[in-house]
């Protein structure tokens, strides 16, 4: 039988920054951690050693597809345990990597959709620069010429500004997502689910499993045969669910471990690590 396709978000789903660990993991009886990302000689992201063993098992029994909003450069900093994935999805579906190289035909297809179905990137970028207060904005970023995001001081960020931006963006065919210290503005046609469907077509997979924690993962979860979300993140805060989605009670790095255990079990493995 064909292998299952497992498409999972990375940040705050399978891997966790130091800040995310501090928010969700107590000091007492803390699990052993494995660093999976280093940048500028500093460790950035982690998973538990148990999660690493589960991911290695998963890579042997399923088509594991990292599915992230990160740019290609940001994704390539990550060194996940287990077999190197044949496919990876970056920039929220804007780039489909095959053995680490972007599929140019897929990227051209995505760009065509964006040009015809939503407001242009430049309009959204200019709006953010004009309305975001330098008091709480630390960085303005354009990612892969596909979407934009801000790095903010979360405690100073006005909630009403985010709500107002979401309404403005909705009317122009864009989605706003607040994840930790980042506010993303992403075109609605730029989806993880579309890229995952393309991978399913190429691999012949008949079972798709997925996990994610943010609003940008909702379409991915809905497109899967089964999906899981952790007990933290945008989706949990909104109490979001759907018939084939399991809302897990675990939060933080232990949620990543639980998600991988569910993937291995549903994909035909043992999951007994």
PDB file of C-alpha atoms in Angstrom:
ATOM      1  CA  UNK A   1       0.000   0.000   0.000  1.00  0.00           C
ATOM      2  CA  UNK A   2       1.147   3.601  -0.581  1.00  0.00           C
ATOM      3  CA  UNK A   3       2.764   5.341   2.351  1.00  0.00           C
ATOM      4  CA  UNK A   4       0.763   7.949   4.229  1.00  0.00           C
ATOM      5  CA  UNK A   5       1.618  11.595   3.641  1.00  0.00           C
ATOM      6  CA  UNK A   6       2.352  13.503   6.859  1.00  0.00           C
ATOM      7  CA  UNK A   7       2.360  17.288   6.462  1.00  0.00           C
ATOM      8  CA  UNK A   8       3.238  19.223   9.586  1.00  0.00           C
ATOM      9  CA  UNK A   9       3.866  22.802  10.523  1.00  0.00           C
ATOM     10  CA  UNK A  10       7.190  23.243  12.310  1.00  0.00           C
ATOM     11  CA  UNK A  11       7.439  26.251  14.636  1.00  0.00           C
ATOM     12  CA  UNK A  12       5.388  25.804  17.820  1.00  0.00           C
ATOM     13  CA  UNK A  13       4.063  22.531  16.432  1.00  0.00           C
ATOM     14  CA  UNK A  14       7.063  20.202  16.187  1.00  0.00           C
ATOM     15  CA  UNK A  15       9.952  22.533  17.099  1.00  0.00           C
ATOM     16  CA  UNK A  16      10.170  25.235  19.761  1.00  0.00           C
ATOM     17  CA  UNK A  17      12.318  28.309  20.302  1.00  0.00           C
ATOM     18  CA  UNK A  18      13.738  29.164  23.708  1.00  0.00           C
ATOM     19  CA  UNK A  19      10.953  31.718  24.161  1.00  0.00           C
ATOM     20  CA  UNK A  20       8.294  29.143  23.330  1.00  0.00           C
ATOM     21  CA  UNK A  21       9.879  26.668  25.739  1.00  0.00           C
ATOM     22  CA  UNK A  22       9.828  29.240  28.523  1.00  0.00           C
ATOM     23  CA  UNK A  23       6.123  29.852  28.030  1.00  0.00           C
ATOM     24  CA  UNK A  24       5.012  26.239  28.112  1.00  0.00           C
ATOM     25  CA  UNK A  25       7.569  24.029  29.896  1.00  0.00           C
ATOM     26  CA  UNK A  26       8.042  23.942  33.681  1.00  0.00           C
ATOM     27  CA  UNK A  27      11.514  23.641  35.154  1.00  0.00           C
ATOM     28  CA  UNK A  28      10.544  20.609  37.216  1.00  0.00           C
ATOM     29  CA  UNK A  29      10.937  17.286  35.406  1.00  0.00           C
ATOM     30  CA  UNK A  30      11.763  19.040  32.126  1.00  0.00           C
ATOM     31  CA  UNK A  31      12.353  16.582  29.264  1.00  0.00           C
ATOM     32  CA  UNK A  32      15.729  16.183  27.595  1.00  0.00           C
ATOM     33  CA  UNK A  33      15.974  18.397  24.518  1.00  0.00           C
ATOM     34  CA  UNK A  34      17.695  18.172  21.148  1.00  0.00           C
ATOM     35  CA  UNK A  35      18.750  21.367  19.343  1.00  0.00           C
ATOM     36  CA  UNK A  36      17.548  21.263  15.721  1.00  0.00           C
ATOM     37  CA  UNK A  37      18.380  24.809  14.593  1.00  0.00           C
ATOM     38  CA  UNK A  38      21.452  27.020  14.976  1.00  0.00           C
ATOM     39  CA  UNK A  39      21.774  30.539  13.575  1.00  0.00           C
ATOM     40  CA  UNK A  40      24.746  32.876  13.922  1.00  0.00           C
ATOM     41  CA  UNK A  41      26.373  30.359  16.270  1.00  0.00           C
ATOM     42  CA  UNK A  42      23.380  30.371  18.624  1.00  0.00           C
ATOM     43  CA  UNK A  43      20.934  27.510  19.254  1.00  0.00           C
ATOM     44  CA  UNK A  44      17.428  28.571  18.228  1.00  0.00           C
ATOM     45  CA  UNK A  45      14.978  25.663  18.148  1.00  0.00           C
ATOM     46  CA  UNK A  46      14.478  22.402  19.971  1.00  0.00           C
ATOM     47  CA  UNK A  47      12.421  19.249  20.235  1.00  0.00           C
ATOM     48  CA  UNK A  48      12.491  16.541  22.884  1.00  0.00           C
ATOM     49  CA  UNK A  49      14.803  13.574  22.387  1.00  0.00           C
ATOM     50  CA  UNK A  50      11.723  11.352  22.404  1.00  0.00           C
ATOM     51  CA  UNK A  51      10.171  13.458  19.629  1.00  0.00           C
ATOM     52  CA  UNK A  52      13.391  13.117  17.634  1.00  0.00           C
ATOM     53  CA  UNK A  53      13.206   9.318  17.874  1.00  0.00           C
ATOM     54  CA  UNK A  54       9.560   9.370  16.805  1.00  0.00           C
ATOM     55  CA  UNK A  55      10.351  11.628  13.843  1.00  0.00           C
ATOM     56  CA  UNK A  56      13.078   9.220  12.737  1.00  0.00           C
ATOM     57  CA  UNK A  57      10.576   6.345  12.863  1.00  0.00           C
ATOM     58  CA  UNK A  58       7.995   8.429  11.008  1.00  0.00           C
ATOM     59  CA  UNK A  59      10.446   9.184   8.201  1.00  0.00           C
ATOM     60  CA  UNK A  60      10.847   5.445   7.624  1.00  0.00           C
ATOM     61  CA  UNK A  61       7.135   4.642   7.341  1.00  0.00           C
ATOM     62  CA  UNK A  62       5.575   7.745   5.739  1.00  0.00           C
ATOM     63  CA  UNK A  63       6.214  10.638   3.386  1.00  0.00           C
ATOM     64  CA  UNK A  64       7.067  13.294   5.977  1.00  0.00           C
ATOM     65  CA  UNK A  65       6.653  16.783   4.501  1.00  0.00           C
ATOM     66  CA  UNK A  66       7.735  19.784   6.618  1.00  0.00           C
ATOM     67  CA  UNK A  67       5.113  22.435   5.858  1.00  0.00           C
ATOM     68  CA  UNK A  68       6.088  25.898   7.026  1.00  0.00           C
ATOM     69  CA  UNK A  69       5.568  29.624   6.567  1.00  0.00           C
ATOM     70  CA  UNK A  70       9.339  30.038   6.863  1.00  0.00           C
ATOM     71  CA  UNK A  71      11.282  31.198   3.836  1.00  0.00           C
ATOM     72  CA  UNK A  72      13.537  28.663   2.126  1.00  0.00           C
ATOM     73  CA  UNK A  73      16.598  30.167   3.789  1.00  0.00           C
ATOM     74  CA  UNK A  74      14.999  30.013   7.240  1.00  0.00           C
ATOM     75  CA  UNK A  75      13.847  26.433   6.669  1.00  0.00           C
ATOM     76  CA  UNK A  76      17.285  25.296   5.548  1.00  0.00           C
ATOM     77  CA  UNK A  77      18.732  26.292   8.933  1.00  0.00           C
ATOM     78  CA  UNK A  78      16.767  23.447  10.520  1.00  0.00           C
ATOM     79  CA  UNK A  79      18.427  20.061  10.889  1.00  0.00           C
ATOM     80  CA  UNK A  80      15.649  17.580  11.642  1.00  0.00           C
ATOM     81  CA  UNK A  81      16.459  14.042  12.749  1.00  0.00           C
ATOM     82  CA  UNK A  82      15.580  11.095  10.530  1.00  0.00           C
ATOM     83  CA  UNK A  83      15.708  10.660   6.755  1.00  0.00           C
ATOM     84  CA  UNK A  84      15.991  13.872   4.721  1.00  0.00           C
ATOM     85  CA  UNK A  85      12.476  14.705   3.446  1.00  0.00           C
ATOM     86  CA  UNK A  86      12.088  14.348  -0.312  1.00  0.00           C
ATOM     87  CA  UNK A  87       9.488  17.126  -0.274  1.00  0.00           C
ATOM     88  CA  UNK A  88       9.196  20.263   1.847  1.00  0.00           C
ATOM     89  CA  UNK A  89       6.785  23.189   1.616  1.00  0.00           C
ATOM     90  CA  UNK A  90       8.073  26.693   2.393  1.00  0.00           C
ATOM     91  CA  UNK A  91       6.687  30.233   2.310  1.00  0.00           C
ATOM     92  CA  UNK A  92       3.199  28.976   3.194  1.00  0.00           C
ATOM     93  CA  UNK A  93       2.993  26.991  -0.029  1.00  0.00           C
ATOM     94  CA  UNK A  94       4.804  29.416  -2.289  1.00  0.00           C
ATOM     95  CA  UNK A  95       7.763  27.073  -2.733  1.00  0.00           C
ATOM     96  CA  UNK A  96       7.613  23.307  -3.116  1.00  0.00           C
ATOM     97  CA  UNK A  97      11.077  21.887  -2.516  1.00  0.00           C
ATOM     98  CA  UNK A  98      12.027  18.603  -4.163  1.00  0.00           C
ATOM     99  CA  UNK A  99      15.240  17.223  -2.662  1.00  0.00           C
ATOM    100  CA  UNK A 100      15.954  20.720  -1.382  1.00  0.00           C
ATOM    101  CA  UNK A 101      15.398  22.552  -4.693  1.00  0.00           C
ATOM    102  CA  UNK A 102      12.375  24.721  -5.460  1.00  0.00           C
ATOM    103  CA  UNK A 103      10.084  23.411  -8.202  1.00  0.00           C
ATOM    104  CA  UNK A 104       9.998  26.360 -10.607  1.00  0.00           C
ATOM    105  CA  UNK A 105       6.785  25.279 -12.329  1.00  0.00           C
ATOM    106  CA  UNK A 106       4.955  25.136  -9.004  1.00  0.00           C
ATOM    107  CA  UNK A 107       6.258  28.553  -7.979  1.00  0.00           C
ATOM    108  CA  UNK A 108       5.177  30.068 -11.314  1.00  0.00           C
ATOM    109  CA  UNK A 109       1.716  28.566 -10.864  1.00  0.00           C
ATOM    110  CA  UNK A 110       1.437  30.155  -7.412  1.00  0.00           C
ATOM    111  CA  UNK A 111       2.558  33.561  -8.658  1.00  0.00           C
ATOM    112  CA  UNK A 112      -0.075  33.464 -11.411  1.00  0.00           C
ATOM    113  CA  UNK A 113      -2.813  32.789  -8.870  1.00  0.00           C
ATOM    114  CA  UNK A 114      -1.680  35.642  -6.638  1.00  0.00           C
ATOM    115  CA  UNK A 115      -1.586  38.084  -9.532  1.00  0.00           C
ATOM    116  CA  UNK A 116      -5.206  37.374 -10.421  1.00  0.00           C
ATOM    117  CA  UNK A 117      -6.917  36.653  -7.092  1.00  0.00           C
ATOM    118  CA  UNK A 118      -5.824  39.206  -4.480  1.00  0.00           C
ATOM    119  CA  UNK A 119      -4.443  42.695  -3.912  1.00  0.00           C
ATOM    120  CA  UNK A 120      -0.755  43.121  -4.793  1.00  0.00           C
ATOM    121  CA  UNK A 121       1.986  42.655  -2.236  1.00  0.00           C
ATOM    122  CA  UNK A 122       3.161  46.257  -2.540  1.00  0.00           C
ATOM    123  CA  UNK A 123      -0.238  47.625  -1.486  1.00  0.00           C
ATOM    124  CA  UNK A 124      -0.201  45.557   1.681  1.00  0.00           C
ATOM    125  CA  UNK A 125       3.427  46.359   2.465  1.00  0.00           C
ATOM    126  CA  UNK A 126       2.784  50.102   2.112  1.00  0.00           C
ATOM    127  CA  UNK A 127      -0.280  49.875   4.364  1.00  0.00           C
ATOM    128  CA  UNK A 128       1.707  48.155   7.092  1.00  0.00           C
ATOM    129  CA  UNK A 129       4.500  50.701   6.910  1.00  0.00           C
ATOM    130  CA  UNK A 130       1.986  53.567   7.064  1.00  0.00           C
ATOM    131  CA  UNK A 131      -0.079  52.252   9.996  1.00  0.00           C
ATOM    132  CA  UNK A 132       2.273  50.241  12.221  1.00  0.00           C
ATOM    133  CA  UNK A 133       3.726  52.303  15.070  1.00  0.00           C
ATOM    134  CA  UNK A 134       7.555  52.269  15.381  1.00  0.00           C
ATOM    135  CA  UNK A 135       6.974  52.219  19.135  1.00  0.00           C
ATOM    136  CA  UNK A 136       6.117  48.512  18.974  1.00  0.00           C
ATOM    137  CA  UNK A 137       7.453  47.409  15.560  1.00  0.00           C
ATOM    138  CA  UNK A 138      10.990  46.046  15.517  1.00  0.00           C
ATOM    139  CA  UNK A 139      11.248  44.804  11.929  1.00  0.00           C
ATOM    140  CA  UNK A 140       9.367  44.974   8.625  1.00  0.00           C
ATOM    141  CA  UNK A 141       9.998  41.964   6.391  1.00  0.00           C
ATOM    142  CA  UNK A 142       8.998  40.847   2.887  1.00  0.00           C
ATOM    143  CA  UNK A 143       9.256  37.070   2.557  1.00  0.00           C
ATOM    144  CA  UNK A 144      10.166  35.556  -0.823  1.00  0.00           C
ATOM    145  CA  UNK A 145       8.265  38.381  -2.599  1.00  0.00           C
ATOM    146  CA  UNK A 146       5.085  36.549  -1.563  1.00  0.00           C
ATOM    147  CA  UNK A 147       3.909  37.947   1.790  1.00  0.00           C
ATOM    148  CA  UNK A 148       4.905  40.343   4.565  1.00  0.00           C
ATOM    149  CA  UNK A 149       5.354  40.170   8.304  1.00  0.00           C
ATOM    150  CA  UNK A 150       6.257  42.371  11.235  1.00  0.00           C
ATOM    151  CA  UNK A 151       8.350  41.518  14.288  1.00  0.00           C
ATOM    152  CA  UNK A 152       6.758  43.339  17.220  1.00  0.00           C
ATOM    153  CA  UNK A 153       6.979  43.960  20.942  1.00  0.00           C
ATOM    154  CA  UNK A 154       3.978  41.829  21.855  1.00  0.00           C
ATOM    155  CA  UNK A 155       3.245  43.509  25.185  1.00  0.00           C
ATOM    156  CA  UNK A 156       2.963  46.917  23.454  1.00  0.00           C
ATOM    157  CA  UNK A 157       0.945  45.732  20.455  1.00  0.00           C
ATOM    158  CA  UNK A 158      -2.582  47.260  20.408  1.00  0.00           C
ATOM    159  CA  UNK A 159      -5.199  44.527  19.999  1.00  0.00           C
ATOM    160  CA  UNK A 160      -7.493  46.890  18.122  1.00  0.00           C
ATOM    161  CA  UNK A 161      -4.812  47.565  15.509  1.00  0.00           C
ATOM    162  CA  UNK A 162      -4.532  43.855  14.759  1.00  0.00           C
ATOM    163  CA  UNK A 163      -8.319  43.538  14.428  1.00  0.00           C
ATOM    164  CA  UNK A 164      -8.465  46.559  12.148  1.00  0.00           C
ATOM    165  CA  UNK A 165      -5.663  45.168   9.985  1.00  0.00           C
ATOM    166  CA  UNK A 166      -7.460  41.828   9.699  1.00  0.00           C
ATOM    167  CA  UNK A 167     -10.610  43.531   8.387  1.00  0.00           C
ATOM    168  CA  UNK A 168      -8.620  45.674   5.938  1.00  0.00           C
ATOM    169  CA  UNK A 169      -6.726  42.626   4.676  1.00  0.00           C
ATOM    170  CA  UNK A 170      -9.854  40.459   4.390  1.00  0.00           C
ATOM    171  CA  UNK A 171     -11.357  42.949   1.962  1.00  0.00           C
ATOM    172  CA  UNK A 172      -8.291  42.611  -0.249  1.00  0.00           C
ATOM    173  CA  UNK A 173      -8.032  38.832  -0.262  1.00  0.00           C
ATOM    174  CA  UNK A 174      -5.358  38.555   2.450  1.00  0.00           C
ATOM    175  CA  UNK A 175      -5.234  36.856   5.868  1.00  0.00           C
ATOM    176  CA  UNK A 176      -3.656  38.179   9.068  1.00  0.00           C
ATOM    177  CA  UNK A 177      -2.102  35.836  11.621  1.00  0.00           C
ATOM    178  CA  UNK A 178      -0.482  36.721  14.970  1.00  0.00           C
ATOM    179  CA  UNK A 179       2.111  34.157  16.052  1.00  0.00           C
ATOM    180  CA  UNK A 180       4.282  34.965  19.025  1.00  0.00           C
ATOM    181  CA  UNK A 181       6.152  38.183  18.180  1.00  0.00           C
ATOM    182  CA  UNK A 182       5.251  38.077  14.481  1.00  0.00           C
ATOM    183  CA  UNK A 183       2.246  39.432  12.586  1.00  0.00           C
ATOM    184  CA  UNK A 184       1.846  37.845   9.165  1.00  0.00           C
ATOM    185  CA  UNK A 185      -0.146  39.225   6.251  1.00  0.00           C
ATOM    186  CA  UNK A 186      -0.507  36.429   3.698  1.00  0.00           C
ATOM    187  CA  UNK A 187      -2.516  36.260   0.431  1.00  0.00           C
ATOM    188  CA  UNK A 188      -5.476  33.904   0.767  1.00  0.00           C
ATOM    189  CA  UNK A 189      -4.564  31.976  -2.418  1.00  0.00           C
ATOM    190  CA  UNK A 190      -1.141  31.231  -0.881  1.00  0.00           C
ATOM    191  CA  UNK A 191      -1.965  28.065   1.057  1.00  0.00           C
ATOM    192  CA  UNK A 192      -0.181  25.095   2.529  1.00  0.00           C
ATOM    193  CA  UNK A 193      -3.074  22.847   1.539  1.00  0.00           C
ATOM    194  CA  UNK A 194      -2.646  23.442  -2.204  1.00  0.00           C
ATOM    195  CA  UNK A 195       1.001  22.442  -2.054  1.00  0.00           C
ATOM    196  CA  UNK A 196       0.196  19.374   0.060  1.00  0.00           C
ATOM    197  CA  UNK A 197      -2.384  18.240  -2.489  1.00  0.00           C
ATOM    198  CA  UNK A 198       0.298  18.483  -5.161  1.00  0.00           C
ATOM    199  CA  UNK A 199       2.661  16.330  -3.092  1.00  0.00           C
ATOM    200  CA  UNK A 200      -0.134  13.796  -2.546  1.00  0.00           C
ATOM    201  CA  UNK A 201      -0.660  13.658  -6.308  1.00  0.00           C
ATOM    202  CA  UNK A 202       3.037  13.072  -6.949  1.00  0.00           C
ATOM    203  CA  UNK A 203       3.487  10.429  -4.258  1.00  0.00           C
ATOM    204  CA  UNK A 204       0.180   8.632  -4.788  1.00  0.00           C
ATOM    205  CA  UNK A 205      -0.618   8.911  -1.078  1.00  0.00           C
ATOM    206  CA  UNK A 206      -4.224   8.079  -0.223  1.00  0.00           C
ATOM    207  CA  UNK A 207      -4.026   9.070   3.467  1.00  0.00           C
ATOM    208  CA  UNK A 208      -2.966  12.576   4.524  1.00  0.00           C
ATOM    209  CA  UNK A 209      -2.221  13.470   8.148  1.00  0.00           C
ATOM    210  CA  UNK A 210      -1.502  17.026   9.316  1.00  0.00           C
ATOM    211  CA  UNK A 211      -0.769  19.189  12.355  1.00  0.00           C
ATOM    212  CA  UNK A 212      -0.492  22.909  13.043  1.00  0.00           C
ATOM    213  CA  UNK A 213      -1.161  25.565  15.651  1.00  0.00           C
ATOM    214  CA  UNK A 214      -1.902  28.823  13.794  1.00  0.00           C
ATOM    215  CA  UNK A 215      -4.599  30.363  11.630  1.00  0.00           C
ATOM    216  CA  UNK A 216      -2.334  29.779   8.618  1.00  0.00           C
ATOM    217  CA  UNK A 217      -2.544  26.030   9.342  1.00  0.00           C
ATOM    218  CA  UNK A 218      -6.346  25.816   9.321  1.00  0.00           C
ATOM    219  CA  UNK A 219      -6.610  25.107   5.587  1.00  0.00           C
ATOM    220  CA  UNK A 220      -3.912  22.428   5.922  1.00  0.00           C
ATOM    221  CA  UNK A 221      -5.801  20.687   8.720  1.00  0.00           C
ATOM    222  CA  UNK A 222      -9.113  20.852   6.872  1.00  0.00           C
ATOM    223  CA  UNK A 223      -7.550  19.324   3.752  1.00  0.00           C
ATOM    224  CA  UNK A 224      -6.170  16.323   5.665  1.00  0.00           C
ATOM    225  CA  UNK A 225      -7.940  13.053   6.396  1.00  0.00           C
ATOM    226  CA  UNK A 226      -6.935  13.473  10.037  1.00  0.00           C
ATOM    227  CA  UNK A 227      -5.400  16.426  11.824  1.00  0.00           C
ATOM    228  CA  UNK A 228      -4.127  17.470  15.242  1.00  0.00           C
ATOM    229  CA  UNK A 229      -3.625  20.835  16.898  1.00  0.00           C
ATOM    230  CA  UNK A 230      -1.784  21.500  20.174  1.00  0.00           C
ATOM    231  CA  UNK A 231      -3.306  23.065  23.262  1.00  0.00           C
ATOM    232  CA  UNK A 232      -1.567  26.389  22.547  1.00  0.00           C
ATOM    233  CA  UNK A 233      -1.516  28.831  19.630  1.00  0.00           C
ATOM    234  CA  UNK A 234      -4.041  30.807  17.607  1.00  0.00           C
ATOM    235  CA  UNK A 235      -6.305  27.848  16.873  1.00  0.00           C
ATOM    236  CA  UNK A 236      -6.447  26.765  20.506  1.00  0.00           C
ATOM    237  CA  UNK A 237      -7.121  30.324  21.677  1.00  0.00           C
ATOM    238  CA  UNK A 238     -10.065  30.483  19.255  1.00  0.00           C
ATOM    239  CA  UNK A 239     -11.235  26.992  20.345  1.00  0.00           C
ATOM    240  CA  UNK A 240     -11.101  26.083  16.645  1.00  0.00           C
ATOM    241  CA  UNK A 241     -11.923  22.546  15.624  1.00  0.00           C
ATOM    242  CA  UNK A 242     -13.509  20.479  12.858  1.00  0.00           C
ATOM    243  CA  UNK A 243     -14.863  16.911  12.548  1.00  0.00           C
ATOM    244  CA  UNK A 244     -11.549  15.241  11.598  1.00  0.00           C
ATOM    245  CA  UNK A 245      -9.411  17.398  13.918  1.00  0.00           C
ATOM    246  CA  UNK A 246      -8.230  16.323  17.368  1.00  0.00           C
ATOM    247  CA  UNK A 247      -7.599  19.161  19.826  1.00  0.00           C
ATOM    248  CA  UNK A 248      -4.804  17.936  22.078  1.00  0.00           C
ATOM    249  CA  UNK A 249      -4.537  19.011  25.729  1.00  0.00           C
ATOM    250  CA  UNK A 250      -0.723  19.106  25.665  1.00  0.00           C
ATOM    251  CA  UNK A 251       0.976  22.476  25.315  1.00  0.00           C
ATOM    252  CA  UNK A 252       4.475  23.399  24.230  1.00  0.00           C
ATOM    253  CA  UNK A 253       7.260  20.986  23.417  1.00  0.00           C
ATOM    254  CA  UNK A 254       5.333  18.024  24.859  1.00  0.00           C
ATOM    255  CA  UNK A 255       2.557  18.726  22.358  1.00  0.00           C
ATOM    256  CA  UNK A 256       5.113  18.230  19.586  1.00  0.00           C
ATOM    257  CA  UNK A 257       5.996  14.873  21.085  1.00  0.00           C
ATOM    258  CA  UNK A 258       2.324  13.850  21.288  1.00  0.00           C
ATOM    259  CA  UNK A 259       1.672  14.936  17.684  1.00  0.00           C
ATOM    260  CA  UNK A 260       4.538  12.790  16.407  1.00  0.00           C
ATOM    261  CA  UNK A 261       3.295   9.819  18.418  1.00  0.00           C
ATOM    262  CA  UNK A 262      -0.133  10.233  16.784  1.00  0.00           C
ATOM    263  CA  UNK A 263       1.461  10.512  13.333  1.00  0.00           C
ATOM    264  CA  UNK A 264       3.460   7.313  13.798  1.00  0.00           C
ATOM    265  CA  UNK A 265       0.469   5.393  15.112  1.00  0.00           C
ATOM    266  CA  UNK A 266      -1.908   6.579  12.372  1.00  0.00           C
ATOM    267  CA  UNK A 267       0.739   6.080   9.683  1.00  0.00           C
ATOM    268  CA  UNK A 268       1.203   2.426  10.491  1.00  0.00           C
ATOM    269  CA  UNK A 269       4.147   2.524  12.882  1.00  0.00           C
ATOM    270  CA  UNK A 270       4.489   1.550  16.521  1.00  0.00           C
ATOM    271  CA  UNK A 271       4.793   4.943  18.210  1.00  0.00           C
ATOM    272  CA  UNK A 272       6.022   3.257  21.391  1.00  0.00           C
ATOM    273  CA  UNK A 273       9.216   5.295  21.879  1.00  0.00           C
TER     274      UNK A 273
END
